[in-house]
Short mmCIF file of C-alpha atoms in Angstrom, two decimals:
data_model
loop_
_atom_site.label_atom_id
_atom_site.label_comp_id
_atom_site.label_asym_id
_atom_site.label_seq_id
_atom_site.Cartn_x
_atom_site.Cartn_y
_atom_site.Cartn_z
CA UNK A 1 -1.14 -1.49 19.46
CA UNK A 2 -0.23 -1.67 16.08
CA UNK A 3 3.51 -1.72 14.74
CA UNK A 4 4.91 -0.03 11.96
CA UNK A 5 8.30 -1.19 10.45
CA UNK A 6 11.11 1.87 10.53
CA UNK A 7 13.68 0.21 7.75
CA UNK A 8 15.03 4.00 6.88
CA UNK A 9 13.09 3.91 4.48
CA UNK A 10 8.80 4.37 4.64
CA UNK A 11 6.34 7.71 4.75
CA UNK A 12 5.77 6.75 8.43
CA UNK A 13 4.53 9.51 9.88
CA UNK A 14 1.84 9.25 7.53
CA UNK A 15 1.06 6.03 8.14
CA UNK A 16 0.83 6.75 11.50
CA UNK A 17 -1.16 9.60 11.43
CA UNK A 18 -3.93 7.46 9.70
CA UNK A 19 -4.17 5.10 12.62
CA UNK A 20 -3.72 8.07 15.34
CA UNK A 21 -7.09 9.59 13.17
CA UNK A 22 -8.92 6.57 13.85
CA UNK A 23 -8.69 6.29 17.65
CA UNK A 24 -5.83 3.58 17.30
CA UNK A 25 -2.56 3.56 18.97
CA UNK A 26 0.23 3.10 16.27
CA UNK A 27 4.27 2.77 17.45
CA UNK A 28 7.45 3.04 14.62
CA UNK A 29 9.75 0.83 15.85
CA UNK A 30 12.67 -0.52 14.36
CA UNK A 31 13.51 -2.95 17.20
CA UNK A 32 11.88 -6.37 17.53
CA UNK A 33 10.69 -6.43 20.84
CA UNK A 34 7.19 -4.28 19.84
CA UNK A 35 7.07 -6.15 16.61
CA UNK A 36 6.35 -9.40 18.92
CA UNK A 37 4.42 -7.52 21.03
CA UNK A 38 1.82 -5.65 18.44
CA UNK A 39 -1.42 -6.58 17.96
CA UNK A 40 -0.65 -6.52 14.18
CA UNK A 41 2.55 -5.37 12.16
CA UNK A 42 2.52 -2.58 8.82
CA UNK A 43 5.32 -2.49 6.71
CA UNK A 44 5.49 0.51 4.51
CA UNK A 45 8.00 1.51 1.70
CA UNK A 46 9.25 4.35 -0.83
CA UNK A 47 11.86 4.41 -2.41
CA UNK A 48 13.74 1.43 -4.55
CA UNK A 49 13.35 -2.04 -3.68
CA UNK A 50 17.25 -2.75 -4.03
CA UNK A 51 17.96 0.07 -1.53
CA UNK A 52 14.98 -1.34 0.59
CA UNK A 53 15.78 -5.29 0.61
CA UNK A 54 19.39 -4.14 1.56
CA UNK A 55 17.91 -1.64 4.71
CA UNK A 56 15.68 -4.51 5.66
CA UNK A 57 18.56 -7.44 5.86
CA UNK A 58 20.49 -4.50 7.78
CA UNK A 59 18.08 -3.97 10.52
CA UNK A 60 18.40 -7.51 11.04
CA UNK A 61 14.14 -7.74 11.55
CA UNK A 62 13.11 -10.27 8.51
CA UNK A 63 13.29 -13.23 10.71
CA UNK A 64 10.77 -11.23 13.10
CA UNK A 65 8.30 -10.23 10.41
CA UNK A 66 8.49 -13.95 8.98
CA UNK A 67 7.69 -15.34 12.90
CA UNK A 68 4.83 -12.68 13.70
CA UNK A 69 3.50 -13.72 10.14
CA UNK A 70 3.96 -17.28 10.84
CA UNK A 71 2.07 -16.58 14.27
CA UNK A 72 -1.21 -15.53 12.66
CA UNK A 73 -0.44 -11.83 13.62
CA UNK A 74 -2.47 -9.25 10.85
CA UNK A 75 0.44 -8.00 8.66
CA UNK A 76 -0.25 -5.45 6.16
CA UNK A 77 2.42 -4.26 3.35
CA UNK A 78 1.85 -0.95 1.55
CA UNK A 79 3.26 -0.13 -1.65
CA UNK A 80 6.96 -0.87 -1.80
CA UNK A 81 6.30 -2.92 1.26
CA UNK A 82 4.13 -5.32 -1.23
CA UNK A 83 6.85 -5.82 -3.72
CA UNK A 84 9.39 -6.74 -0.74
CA UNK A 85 7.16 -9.62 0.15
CA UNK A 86 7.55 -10.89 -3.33
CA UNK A 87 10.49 -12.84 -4.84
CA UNK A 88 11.97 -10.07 -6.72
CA UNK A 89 11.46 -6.88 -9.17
CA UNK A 90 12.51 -6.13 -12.40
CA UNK A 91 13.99 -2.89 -11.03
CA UNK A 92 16.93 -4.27 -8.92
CA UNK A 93 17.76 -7.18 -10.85
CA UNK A 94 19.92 -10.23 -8.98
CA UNK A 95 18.39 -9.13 -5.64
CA UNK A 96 16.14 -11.51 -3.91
CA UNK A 97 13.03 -9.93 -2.05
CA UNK A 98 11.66 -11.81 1.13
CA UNK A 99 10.25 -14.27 -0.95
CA UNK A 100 6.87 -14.41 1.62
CA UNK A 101 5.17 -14.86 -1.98
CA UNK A 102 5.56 -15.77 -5.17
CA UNK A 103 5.86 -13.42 -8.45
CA UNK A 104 7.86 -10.32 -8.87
CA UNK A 105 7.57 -6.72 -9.48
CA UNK A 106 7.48 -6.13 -13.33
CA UNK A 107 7.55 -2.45 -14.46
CA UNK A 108 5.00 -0.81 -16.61
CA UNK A 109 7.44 0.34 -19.27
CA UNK A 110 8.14 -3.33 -20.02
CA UNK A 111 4.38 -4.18 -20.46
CA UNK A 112 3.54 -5.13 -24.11
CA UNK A 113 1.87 -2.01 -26.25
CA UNK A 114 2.20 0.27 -22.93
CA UNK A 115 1.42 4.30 -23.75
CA UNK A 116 0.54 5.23 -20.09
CA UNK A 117 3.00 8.02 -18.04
CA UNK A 118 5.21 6.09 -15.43
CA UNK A 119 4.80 6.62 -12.66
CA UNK A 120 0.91 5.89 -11.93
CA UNK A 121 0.54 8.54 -9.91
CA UNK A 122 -2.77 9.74 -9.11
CA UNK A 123 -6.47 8.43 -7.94
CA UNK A 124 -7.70 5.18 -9.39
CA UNK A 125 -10.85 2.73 -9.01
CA UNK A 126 -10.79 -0.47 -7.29
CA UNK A 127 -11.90 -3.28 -8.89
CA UNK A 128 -12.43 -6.14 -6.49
CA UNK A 129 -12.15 -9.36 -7.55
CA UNK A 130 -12.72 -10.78 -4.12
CA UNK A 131 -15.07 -8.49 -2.33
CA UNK A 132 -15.83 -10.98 0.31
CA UNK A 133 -12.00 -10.34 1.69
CA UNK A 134 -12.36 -8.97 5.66
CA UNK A 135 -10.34 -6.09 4.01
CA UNK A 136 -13.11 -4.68 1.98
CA UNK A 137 -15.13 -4.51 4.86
CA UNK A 138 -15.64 -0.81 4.48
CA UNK A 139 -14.81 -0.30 0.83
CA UNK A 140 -17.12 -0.90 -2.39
CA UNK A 141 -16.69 -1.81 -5.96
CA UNK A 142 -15.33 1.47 -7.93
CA UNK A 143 -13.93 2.97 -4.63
CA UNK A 144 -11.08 5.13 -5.57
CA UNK A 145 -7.67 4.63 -4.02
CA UNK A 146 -4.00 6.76 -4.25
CA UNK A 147 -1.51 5.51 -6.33
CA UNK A 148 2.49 6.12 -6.82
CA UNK A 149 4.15 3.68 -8.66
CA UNK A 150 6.39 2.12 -11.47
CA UNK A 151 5.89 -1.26 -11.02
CA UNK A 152 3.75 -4.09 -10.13
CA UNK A 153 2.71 -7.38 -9.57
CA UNK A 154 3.02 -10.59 -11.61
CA UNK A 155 2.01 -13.64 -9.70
CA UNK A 156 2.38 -17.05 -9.73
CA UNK A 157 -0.95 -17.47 -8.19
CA UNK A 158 -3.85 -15.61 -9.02
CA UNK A 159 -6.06 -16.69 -5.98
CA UNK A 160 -4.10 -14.06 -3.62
CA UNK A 161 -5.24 -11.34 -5.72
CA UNK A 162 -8.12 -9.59 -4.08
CA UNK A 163 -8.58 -6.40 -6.17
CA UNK A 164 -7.16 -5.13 -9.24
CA UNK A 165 -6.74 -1.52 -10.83
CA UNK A 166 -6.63 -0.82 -14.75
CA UNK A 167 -3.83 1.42 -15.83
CA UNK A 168 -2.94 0.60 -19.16
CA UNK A 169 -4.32 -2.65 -18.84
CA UNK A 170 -5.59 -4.70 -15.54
CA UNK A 171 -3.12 -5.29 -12.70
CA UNK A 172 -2.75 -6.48 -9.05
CA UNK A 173 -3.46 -3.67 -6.62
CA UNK A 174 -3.81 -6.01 -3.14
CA UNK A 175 -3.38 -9.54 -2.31
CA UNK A 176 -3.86 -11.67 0.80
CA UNK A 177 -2.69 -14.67 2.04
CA UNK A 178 -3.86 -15.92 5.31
CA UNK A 179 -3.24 -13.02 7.66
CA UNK A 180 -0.88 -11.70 5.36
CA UNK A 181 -2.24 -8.29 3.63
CA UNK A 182 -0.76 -6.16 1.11
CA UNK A 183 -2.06 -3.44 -1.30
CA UNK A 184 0.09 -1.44 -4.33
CA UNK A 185 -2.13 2.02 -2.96
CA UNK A 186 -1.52 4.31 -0.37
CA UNK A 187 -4.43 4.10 2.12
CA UNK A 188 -2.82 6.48 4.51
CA UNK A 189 -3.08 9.51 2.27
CA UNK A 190 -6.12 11.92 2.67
CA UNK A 191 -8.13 13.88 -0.24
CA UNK A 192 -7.54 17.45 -0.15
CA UNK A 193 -8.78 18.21 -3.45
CA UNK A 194 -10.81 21.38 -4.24
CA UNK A 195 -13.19 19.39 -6.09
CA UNK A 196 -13.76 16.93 -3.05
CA UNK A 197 -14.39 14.63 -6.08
CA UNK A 198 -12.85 11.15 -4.19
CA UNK A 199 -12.10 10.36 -1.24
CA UNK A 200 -11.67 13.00 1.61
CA UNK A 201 -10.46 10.29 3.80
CA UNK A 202 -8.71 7.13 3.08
CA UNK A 203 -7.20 5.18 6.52
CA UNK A 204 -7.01 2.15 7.85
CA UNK A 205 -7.50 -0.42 11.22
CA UNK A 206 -7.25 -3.38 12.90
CA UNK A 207 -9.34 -5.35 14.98
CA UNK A 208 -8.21 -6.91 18.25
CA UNK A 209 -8.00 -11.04 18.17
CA UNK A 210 -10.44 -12.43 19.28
CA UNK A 211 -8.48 -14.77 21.27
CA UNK A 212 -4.87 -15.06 21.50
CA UNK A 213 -3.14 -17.93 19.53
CA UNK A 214 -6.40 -17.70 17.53
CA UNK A 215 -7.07 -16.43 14.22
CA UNK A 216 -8.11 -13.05 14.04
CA UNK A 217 -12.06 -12.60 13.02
CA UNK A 218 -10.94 -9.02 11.08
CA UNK A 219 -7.19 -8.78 9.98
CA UNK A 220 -6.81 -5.26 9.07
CA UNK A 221 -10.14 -3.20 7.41
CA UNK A 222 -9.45 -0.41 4.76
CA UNK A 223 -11.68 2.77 5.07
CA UNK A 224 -12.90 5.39 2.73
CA UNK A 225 -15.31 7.92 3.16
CA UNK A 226 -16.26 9.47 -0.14
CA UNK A 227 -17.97 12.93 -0.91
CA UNK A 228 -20.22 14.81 -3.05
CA UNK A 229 -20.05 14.94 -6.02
CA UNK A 230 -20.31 11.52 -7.38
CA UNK A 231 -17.77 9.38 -8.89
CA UNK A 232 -19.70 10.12 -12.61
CA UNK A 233 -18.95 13.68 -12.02
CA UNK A 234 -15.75 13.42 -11.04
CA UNK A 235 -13.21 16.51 -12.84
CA UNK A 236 -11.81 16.02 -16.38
CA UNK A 237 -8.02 15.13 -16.75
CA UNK A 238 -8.62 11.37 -15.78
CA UNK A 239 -6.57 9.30 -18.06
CA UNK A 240 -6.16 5.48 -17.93
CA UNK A 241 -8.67 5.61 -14.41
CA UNK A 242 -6.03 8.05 -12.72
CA UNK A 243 -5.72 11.76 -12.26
CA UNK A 244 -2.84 13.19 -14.20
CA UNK A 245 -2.86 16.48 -13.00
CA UNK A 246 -0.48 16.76 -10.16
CA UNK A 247 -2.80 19.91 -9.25
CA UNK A 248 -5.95 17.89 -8.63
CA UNK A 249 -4.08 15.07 -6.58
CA UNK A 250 -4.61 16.56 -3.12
CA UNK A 251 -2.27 14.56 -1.45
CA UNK A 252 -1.84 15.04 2.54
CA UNK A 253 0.31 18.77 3.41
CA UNK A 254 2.56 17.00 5.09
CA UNK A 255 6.59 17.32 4.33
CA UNK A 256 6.96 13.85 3.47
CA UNK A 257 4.18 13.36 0.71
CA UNK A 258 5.72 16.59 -0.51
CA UNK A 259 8.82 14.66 -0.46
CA UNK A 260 7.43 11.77 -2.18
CA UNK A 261 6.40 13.58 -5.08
CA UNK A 262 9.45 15.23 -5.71
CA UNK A 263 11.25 11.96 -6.01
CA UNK A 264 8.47 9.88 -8.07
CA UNK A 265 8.63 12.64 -10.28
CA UNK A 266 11.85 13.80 -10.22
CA UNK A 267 13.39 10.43 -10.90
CA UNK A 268 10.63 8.37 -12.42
CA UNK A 269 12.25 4.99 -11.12
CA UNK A 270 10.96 4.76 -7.67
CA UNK A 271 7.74 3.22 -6.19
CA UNK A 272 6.16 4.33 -2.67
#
């Protein structure tokens, strides 16, 4: 069974809905009892990492994530639930993050000669600069991933990252420590494009331990199952590797990534 962390704030459902696709049992829980008792943990997150850090010290569960992570247990962080690893973001400043890694979350308006839209929001291509990581199991070079963000990643050490994404420049899209995962994307959300161009599918699973107290042969795999036509033929209105027409994003029908666009958009501040 895999646990997903309810903080108040996370596109759960859809998370869970990826791993229900894929034949594996997933549980929200906001309690630590099934966070100890998971075969691996996911911590989600949309919204703003102030609001998020603050949720998270509320629900009194950071000294469970830090012992299942400390335990070897597969932990993987999506999208705001990357940055909260980190020490802190440029978008709640004087707020400490779980400090799990180091760096911070630097926003793209900050970045040096940047002309891109913020948020990133849209389909991008994977470059991965470790492709040996058990998390590319399924996934190739060029593989193209869903994105809604502002900021992103500086770290203090580079050998975490495991794949980067350009958008106005290169930057960290997933890092790994040990059995600690995390990626900037949004594997949970489907393709529902008319042009089928990426993805149709994009989930993700966990293999069991191989034995307990030992270290898991698989942490967590990322899937995607791409369709006709190509990636060379994919539709015009790709700028900076992402779609920028909201029409062509094909997000999942479902009332929260309806939700989630309205507030990326509508506010432009908030990452998830």
């Amino acid at each position: 069974m895999i646990a997903i962390v309810d903080y108040g704030m996370g596109n759960l459902r859809s998370v869970q809905k990826a791993f229900e696709h894929l034949g594996t049992q997933a549980q929200i829980t906001s309690t630590p009892n099934p966070l100890l008792q998971a075969q691996a943990v996911v911590l989600p997150g949309v919204g703003a990492f102030g609001a998020a850090i603050e949720r998270l010290n509320r629900s009194e569960l950071v000294s469970t994530l830090e012992r299942v992570i400390a335990e070897g247990k597969p932990f993987l962080g999506i999208c705001l639930g990357l940055q909260l690893l980190f020490e802190s973001s440029a978008e709640s400043p004087g707020i400490p993050g779980l400090g799990l890694l180091a760096g911070r979350a630097a926003g793209f308006r900050d970045r040096e000669g940047f002309t891109l839209r913020v948020p990133h929001i849209g389909w991008s291509a994977l470059h991965l600069t470790q492709p040996q990581s058990p998390l590319w199991a399924d996934i190739t070079e060029g593989s193209y991933v869903y994105f809604v963000h502002s900021y992103y990643l500086e770290l203090h050490d580079s050998s975490h990252i495991i794949a980067t994404c350009d958008y106005g420049g290169q930057f960290a899209c997933a890092v790994q420590y040990g059995n600690l995962y995390a990626v900037q994307f949004h594997p949970e959300k489907a393709a529902r494009s008319a042009y089928r161009s990426c993805a149709t599918f994009c989930g993700l699973w966990t293999a069991l331990h191989a034995k307990r107290g030992s270290t898991p042969a698989l942490a967590f795999r990322l899937r995607v199952m791409e369709l006709e036509p190509p990636a060379d033929q994919l539709p015009s209105g790709i700028e900076g590797g992402a779609f920028q027409n909201l029409g062509t994003l094909g997000v999942d029908h479902d009332a929260d990534a309806f939700q989630l666009i309205e507030l990326v958009v509508g506010s432009g501040r908030f990452d998830g």
